[in-house]
């Protein structure tokens, strides 16, 4: 078994910088209520059999992780300390990057090999089956091919190199490689947590879960708490997507900017934050927001560029549409309940077991030498150009398209069409000219190119969904449970991106919404406070 | 973005920071046996290098030097 990572296994990617909060239900919790929350929060688009699997497996996976050396925070009594995060669920705390460090060491102790600083750019296929991967060393440029009986994609989503420190290496490269190999991606635009929010003008993070869990309050530019208007029950602890939509609605009404107020937290609460978020706490101290055991002023916050969970369409075992390729964590579709550390962990266990069975039963993989030669030729092209476009230019161009909250968070068809035209221009006229001065820049060039492709996938899928569900559309403000209980699948066929829908199999699921259309609850809230009117089936701002 | 200073008086060339950096920002100078900041613009400000440095030779500051377009 081999792990391949463009950074260093366990020291890079989102999990290494997760916010100190591990959401794991215990058997003594009200699992039925959690199940309903998870399905409802996912807009009824989630694979309910997978939600059930997660709830049943999570505490067992947590015990496995503890046996590997993951050190969850305990009370003085020795009992595991459970703290609130977003939603009503309780989670466990862990000490920043130590979680993934423990997993990395456990992996090595079990004899797993690790190829660090190797960026996978392509999957190898033979007869329609994925038989391994190809890539290059980001420090020395060496070309690598990996022949594999089965491959699991776990490279995460795309965060467009946006605000979160520690998450600017998740650029969707794995998804783009899988798409090129013929895989189907699913629902790239309807992740229940489309954005997150971080400190606006400093590189400080992560921590949303811990801050709101410990009592952090969001304020608008008038100094008003506003979350109660949009989620009267969970308020500031609403799910991330809901919270970001509410922030966007406040700003759209001219009530920005948005602040996170932690000044009322007592030393015990701040102590918990410091324990779970040692790096973010140090950043806060350096910036002067945290002095001793007190936050001294409200901090301006901002929503991030969209989290593009352009995951692969998978079944309950996390098998993708390509034989020999599995996907887990945020590399699998959001509908497979893979977001957040706890969900990613259970998805990894399920995918790992299924992949091992596949490898036992599948025959010896065969490598297509002509394909390897084609990949090698294409891969190094940015290094061979004498002149061209620096990766930074493409990164910035993509960010300028997707970052404004009025594109993919509060949406309108016309704005998205304009954004698609801009991304298509980047893909057609800029990405092919990407220039790399050395192998580090080659990595950056491929990441920039991946980001542009991910933006295309996300925008086209978002335009296709003509309703408001996990995001808001001004031109389609209703949640349409008659026509849109569907997943949107996308597949690359030559130059064309084929879009199709697949009915969510509600017939075999146990939790159903009413089959009707209704004004999205956030649009309803906005209408109730006089911020909008619905005219001719669309939103009109007051 | 993040990493601001490596104190060469303290750096003993152990390369822990090079090993940890997710963005491949730091490199080792074999002649001096010291680590230097090679790709500053790609530093993601995670502070891991400062946290892991056994010699406390690295100082980070959460300033954002590279423009990132904001949501509003």
Coordinates of N, CA and C in Angstrom, one line a residue, chain A residues 239-369:
Chain A
X239 N -25.6 25.8 10.4 CA -24.6 25.2 9.6 C -23.9 26.3 8.7
X240 N -22.7 26.0 8.3 CA -21.8 27.0 7.7 C -22.5 27.6 6.5
X241 N -23.1 26.8 5.7 CA -23.7 27.4 4.5 C -24.8 28.4 4.8
X242 N -25.6 28.1 5.8 CA -26.7 29.0 6.2 C -26.1 30.3 6.8
X243 N -25.1 30.1 7.5 CA -24.5 31.3 8.2 C -23.9 32.2 7.1
X244 N -23.2 31.6 6.1 CA -22.6 32.5 5.1 C -23.7 33.1 4.2
X245 N -24.8 32.4 3.9 CA -25.9 33.0 3.2 C -26.4 34.2 4.0
X246 N -26.6 34.0 5.3 CA -27.1 35.1 6.1 C -26.2 36.3 6.1
X247 N -24.9 36.0 6.2 CA -23.9 37.1 6.1 C -24.0 37.9 4.7
X248 N -24.2 37.1 3.7 CA -24.4 37.7 2.4 C -25.6 38.5 2.3
X249 N -26.7 38.0 2.9 CA -28.0 38.8 2.8 C -27.8 40.1 3.6
X250 N -27.1 40.1 4.7 CA -26.9 41.3 5.5 C -26.1 42.3 4.7
X251 N -25.1 41.9 4.0 CA -24.2 42.8 3.2 C -25.0 43.3 2.1
X252 N -25.8 42.4 1.4 CA -26.6 42.9 0.3 C -27.6 43.9 0.7
X253 N -28.0 43.9 2.0 CA -29.0 45.0 2.4 C -28.2 46.2 2.9
X254 N -26.9 46.3 2.7 CA -26.1 47.4 3.1 C -25.8 47.5 4.6
X255 N -25.8 46.3 5.2 CA -25.5 46.2 6.6 C -24.1 45.6 6.9
X256 N -23.3 45.6 6.0 CA -21.9 45.1 6.2 C -21.1 46.2 6.9
X257 N -19.8 45.9 7.2 CA -19.2 44.6 7.1 C -19.7 43.7 8.3
X258 N -19.1 42.5 8.3 CA -19.5 41.5 9.3 C -18.4 41.3 10.3
X259 N -18.7 41.1 11.5 CA -17.7 40.9 12.6 C -18.0 39.7 13.4
X260 N -16.9 39.0 13.8 CA -17.1 38.0 14.8 C -16.7 38.6 16.2
X261 N -17.6 38.5 17.1 CA -17.4 39.0 18.4 C -17.1 37.9 19.4
X262 N -15.9 37.9 19.9 CA -15.5 36.9 20.9 C -15.1 37.5 22.2
X263 N -15.4 38.8 22.3 CA -14.9 39.6 23.5 C -15.5 39.2 24.8
X264 N -16.7 38.6 24.7 CA -17.4 38.2 26.0 C -17.0 36.8 26.5
X265 N -16.2 36.1 25.7 CA -15.8 34.8 26.2 C -15.0 34.9 27.4
X266 N -15.3 33.9 28.4 CA -14.5 33.9 29.6 C -13.2 33.2 29.4
X267 N -12.3 33.3 30.3 CA -11.0 32.6 30.2 C -11.1 31.1 30.0
X268 N -12.1 30.5 30.6 CA -12.2 29.0 30.4 C -12.5 28.7 28.9
X269 N -13.5 29.5 28.3 CA -13.8 29.3 26.9 C -12.6 29.6 26.0
X270 N -11.9 30.7 26.3 CA -10.7 31.0 25.5 C -9.7 29.9 25.6
X271 N -9.6 29.4 26.8 CA -8.6 28.3 27.1 C -8.9 27.1 26.2
X272 N -10.2 26.8 26.0 CA -10.6 25.7 25.1 C -10.2 26.0 23.7
X273 N -10.4 27.2 23.3 CA -10.0 27.6 21.9 C -8.5 27.5 21.7
X274 N -7.8 27.9 22.7 CA -6.3 27.8 22.6 C -5.9 26.4 22.5
X275 N -6.6 25.5 23.3 CA -6.2 24.1 23.3 C -6.4 23.5 21.9
X276 N -7.6 23.8 21.4 CA -8.0 23.1 20.1 C -7.3 23.8 18.9
X277 N -7.1 25.1 19.0 CA -6.6 25.9 17.9 C -5.3 26.6 18.2
X278 N -4.2 25.9 18.5 CA -3.0 26.5 18.9 C -2.4 27.5 17.8
X279 N -2.5 27.1 16.6 CA -2.0 27.9 15.5 C -2.8 29.2 15.3
X280 N -4.1 29.0 15.2 CA -5.0 30.2 15.0 C -4.9 31.1 16.2
X281 N -4.7 30.6 17.4 CA -4.6 31.4 18.6 C -3.3 32.2 18.6
X282 N -2.3 31.6 18.1 CA -1.0 32.4 18.0 C -1.1 33.5 17.0
X283 N -1.8 33.2 15.9 CA -2.1 34.2 14.8 C -2.9 35.4 15.4
X284 N -3.9 35.1 16.2 CA -4.7 36.1 16.8 C -3.9 37.0 17.8
X285 N -3.0 36.3 18.5 CA -2.1 37.0 19.4 C -1.2 38.0 18.6
X286 N -0.6 37.5 17.6 CA 0.3 38.3 16.8 C -0.4 39.5 16.2
X287 N -1.6 39.3 15.8 CA -2.4 40.4 15.2 C -3.0 41.4 16.2
X288 N -2.8 41.0 17.5 CA -3.3 41.9 18.6 C -4.8 41.7 18.9
X289 N -5.4 40.7 18.4 CA -6.8 40.4 18.7 C -7.0 39.7 20.0
X290 N -6.0 38.9 20.4 CA -6.1 38.1 21.6 C -4.9 38.5 22.5
X291 N -5.3 39.0 23.7 CA -4.3 39.4 24.6 C -4.6 38.6 25.9
X292 N -3.6 37.8 26.3 CA -3.7 37.0 27.5 C -4.9 36.0 27.3
X293 N -5.9 36.0 28.1 CA -7.0 35.1 27.9 C -8.3 35.8 27.5
X294 N -8.1 36.9 26.8 CA -9.3 37.7 26.3 C -9.1 38.1 24.9
X295 N -10.2 38.0 24.1 CA -10.2 38.7 22.8 C -10.6 40.1 23.1
X296 N -9.9 41.0 22.5 CA -10.1 42.4 23.0 C -10.9 43.3 22.1
X297 N -11.3 42.8 20.9 CA -12.2 43.6 20.0 C -12.8 42.7 19.0
X298 N -14.1 43.1 18.5 CA -14.7 42.3 17.4 C -13.7 42.3 16.2
X299 N -13.8 41.2 15.5 CA -12.8 41.0 14.3 C -13.7 41.0 13.0
X300 N -13.2 41.8 12.1 CA -14.0 41.7 10.8 C -13.8 40.4 10.1
X301 N -14.9 39.8 9.7 CA -14.9 38.5 9.1 C -15.4 38.6 7.7
X302 N -15.1 37.6 6.9 CA -15.5 37.7 5.4 C -15.8 36.2 5.0
X303 N -16.7 36.0 4.1 CA -16.9 34.7 3.6 C -15.8 34.4 2.6
X304 N -15.5 33.1 2.5 CA -14.4 32.7 1.6 C -15.0 32.6 0.2
X305 N -14.1 32.4 -0.8 CA -14.5 31.9 -2.1 C -15.3 30.6 -1.9
X306 N -16.1 30.2 -2.8 CA -16.9 29.0 -2.6 C -16.0 27.8 -2.3
X307 N -16.4 26.9 -1.5 CA -15.8 25.6 -1.3 C -16.3 24.7 -2.5
X308 N -15.5 24.4 -3.4 CA -16.0 23.6 -4.5 C -15.8 22.1 -4.2
X309 N -16.8 21.5 -3.7 CA -16.6 20.1 -3.4 C -17.0 19.4 -4.7
X310 N -16.2 19.5 -5.7 CA -16.4 18.8 -7.0 C -16.0 17.4 -6.9
X311 N -16.8 16.7 -6.1 CA -16.5 15.3 -5.8 C -16.9 14.3 -6.9
X312 N -16.3 13.1 -6.8 CA -16.8 12.1 -7.8 C -18.1 11.5 -7.4
X313 N -18.9 11.2 -8.4 CA -20.1 10.4 -8.1 C -19.7 9.1 -7.6
X314 N -20.2 8.7 -6.5 CA -19.8 7.4 -5.9 C -21.0 6.6 -5.4
X315 N -20.8 5.3 -5.2 CA -21.9 4.6 -4.6 C -21.7 4.5 -3.1
X316 N -22.5 3.7 -2.4 CA -22.4 3.6 -0.9 C -21.0 3.1 -0.4
X317 N -20.3 2.4 -1.3 CA -19.0 1.9 -0.9 C -17.9 2.8 -1.4
X318 N -18.3 3.9 -2.0 CA -17.3 4.9 -2.5 C -16.6 4.5 -3.8
X319 N -17.2 3.6 -4.5 CA -16.7 3.2 -5.8 C -17.1 4.3 -6.8
X320 N -16.2 4.9 -7.6 CA -16.6 5.9 -8.5 C -17.2 5.2 -9.8
X321 N -17.4 6.0 -10.8 CA -18.0 5.5 -12.0 C -16.9 4.7 -12.8
X322 N -15.7 4.9 -12.4 CA -14.6 4.1 -13.1 C -14.2 2.9 -12.3
X323 N -14.2 1.7 -12.9 CA -13.7 0.6 -12.1 C -12.2 0.8 -11.7
X324 N -11.9 0.4 -10.5 CA -10.6 0.6 -10.0 C -10.3 1.9 -9.3
X325 N -11.3 2.8 -9.3 CA -11.1 4.1 -8.7 C -12.1 4.4 -7.7
X326 N -11.7 4.6 -6.4 CA -12.6 4.9 -5.3 C -12.3 6.4 -4.9
X327 N -13.2 7.0 -4.2 CA -13.0 8.4 -3.8 C -13.6 8.5 -2.4
X328 N -12.8 9.2 -1.5 CA -13.4 9.4 -0.2 C -13.1 10.8 0.3
X329 N -13.6 11.1 1.5 CA -13.5 12.5 2.0 C -14.1 13.5 1.0
X330 N -13.5 14.7 0.9 CA -14.1 15.7 0.0 C -13.7 15.5 -1.4
X331 N -13.1 14.3 -1.8 CA -12.9 14.0 -3.2 C -14.2 13.2 -3.7
X332 N -15.0 12.8 -2.8 CA -16.3 12.2 -3.2 C -17.4 13.3 -3.1
X333 N -18.5 13.0 -3.8 CA -19.5 14.0 -3.8 C -20.0 14.3 -2.4
X334 N -20.4 15.6 -2.3 CA -20.9 16.1 -1.0 C -22.1 15.2 -0.6
X335 N -22.9 14.7 -1.6 CA -24.1 14.0 -1.3 C -23.8 12.7 -0.6
X336 N -22.5 12.2 -0.6 CA -22.1 11.0 0.1 C -21.7 11.3 1.5
X337 N -22.1 12.5 2.0 CA -21.9 12.8 3.4 C -20.4 12.7 3.8
X338 N -19.6 13.5 3.2 CA -18.2 13.3 3.3 C -17.5 14.6 3.9
X339 N -18.3 15.6 4.1 CA -17.7 16.9 4.6 C -17.5 16.8 6.1
X340 N -16.4 17.4 6.6 CA -16.0 17.5 8.0 C -15.2 16.2 8.3
X341 N -14.4 16.4 9.3 CA -13.4 15.3 9.6 C -14.1 14.0 10.0
X342 N -15.1 14.0 10.8 CA -15.8 12.8 11.2 C -16.3 12.0 10.0
X343 N -17.0 12.8 9.1 CA -17.6 12.1 7.9 C -16.5 11.7 7.0
X344 N -15.4 12.5 6.8 CA -14.3 12.0 6.0 C -13.7 10.8 6.5
X345 N -13.6 10.7 7.8 CA -13.0 9.5 8.4 C -13.8 8.2 8.1
X346 N -15.1 8.3 8.3 CA -15.9 7.1 8.0 C -15.9 6.8 6.6
X347 N -15.9 7.8 5.7 CA -15.9 7.5 4.3 C -14.6 6.8 3.9
X348 N -13.5 7.2 4.5 CA -12.2 6.6 4.2 C -12.2 5.1 4.6
X349 N -12.8 4.8 5.8 CA -12.8 3.4 6.2 C -13.6 2.6 5.3
X350 N -14.8 3.1 4.9 CA -15.7 2.3 4.0 C -15.0 2.2 2.6
X351 N -14.4 3.2 2.1 CA -13.7 3.2 0.8 C -12.6 2.2 0.9
X352 N -11.8 2.2 2.0 CA -10.6 1.4 2.1 C -11.0 -0.1 2.1
X353 N -12.0 -0.4 2.8 CA -12.4 -1.8 2.9 C -12.9 -2.3 1.5
X354 N -13.7 -1.5 0.9 CA -14.3 -1.8 -0.4 C -13.2 -1.9 -1.5
X355 N -12.2 -1.0 -1.4 CA -11.1 -1.0 -2.4 C -10.2 -2.2 -2.2
X356 N -10.0 -2.6 -1.0 CA -9.2 -3.8 -0.7 C -9.9 -5.0 -1.3
X357 N -11.2 -5.1 -1.2 CA -11.9 -6.3 -1.8 C -11.8 -6.2 -3.3
X358 N -11.9 -5.0 -3.9 CA -11.8 -4.9 -5.3 C -10.4 -5.4 -5.8
X359 N -9.4 -4.9 -5.1 CA -8.0 -5.3 -5.5 C -7.8 -6.8 -5.4
X360 N -8.4 -7.5 -4.4 CA -8.3 -8.9 -4.3 C -8.9 -9.6 -5.5
X361 N -10.0 -9.1 -6.0 CA -10.8 -9.8 -7.0 C -10.3 -9.4 -8.4
X362 N -9.8 -8.1 -8.6 CA -9.4 -7.7 -9.9 C -8.1 -8.3 -10.4
X363 N -8.0 -8.4 -11.6 CA -6.7 -9.0 -12.2 C -5.5 -8.1 -12.1
X364 N -4.4 -8.6 -12.5 CA -3.2 -7.8 -12.5 C -3.4 -6.6 -13.5
X365 N -3.1 -5.4 -13.0 CA -3.2 -4.2 -13.8 C -2.2 -4.2 -14.9
X366 N -2.6 -3.6 -16.1 CA -1.7 -3.5 -17.2 C -1.5 -2.0 -17.5
X367 N -0.3 -1.7 -17.8 CA 0.0 -0.3 -18.1 C 0.0 0.0 -19.6
X368 N -0.6 1.0 -20.0 CA -0.6 1.4 -21.4 C 0.6 2.4 -21.6
X369 N 1.6 1.9 -22.2 CA 2.8 2.7 -22.4 C 2.6 4.0 -23.2

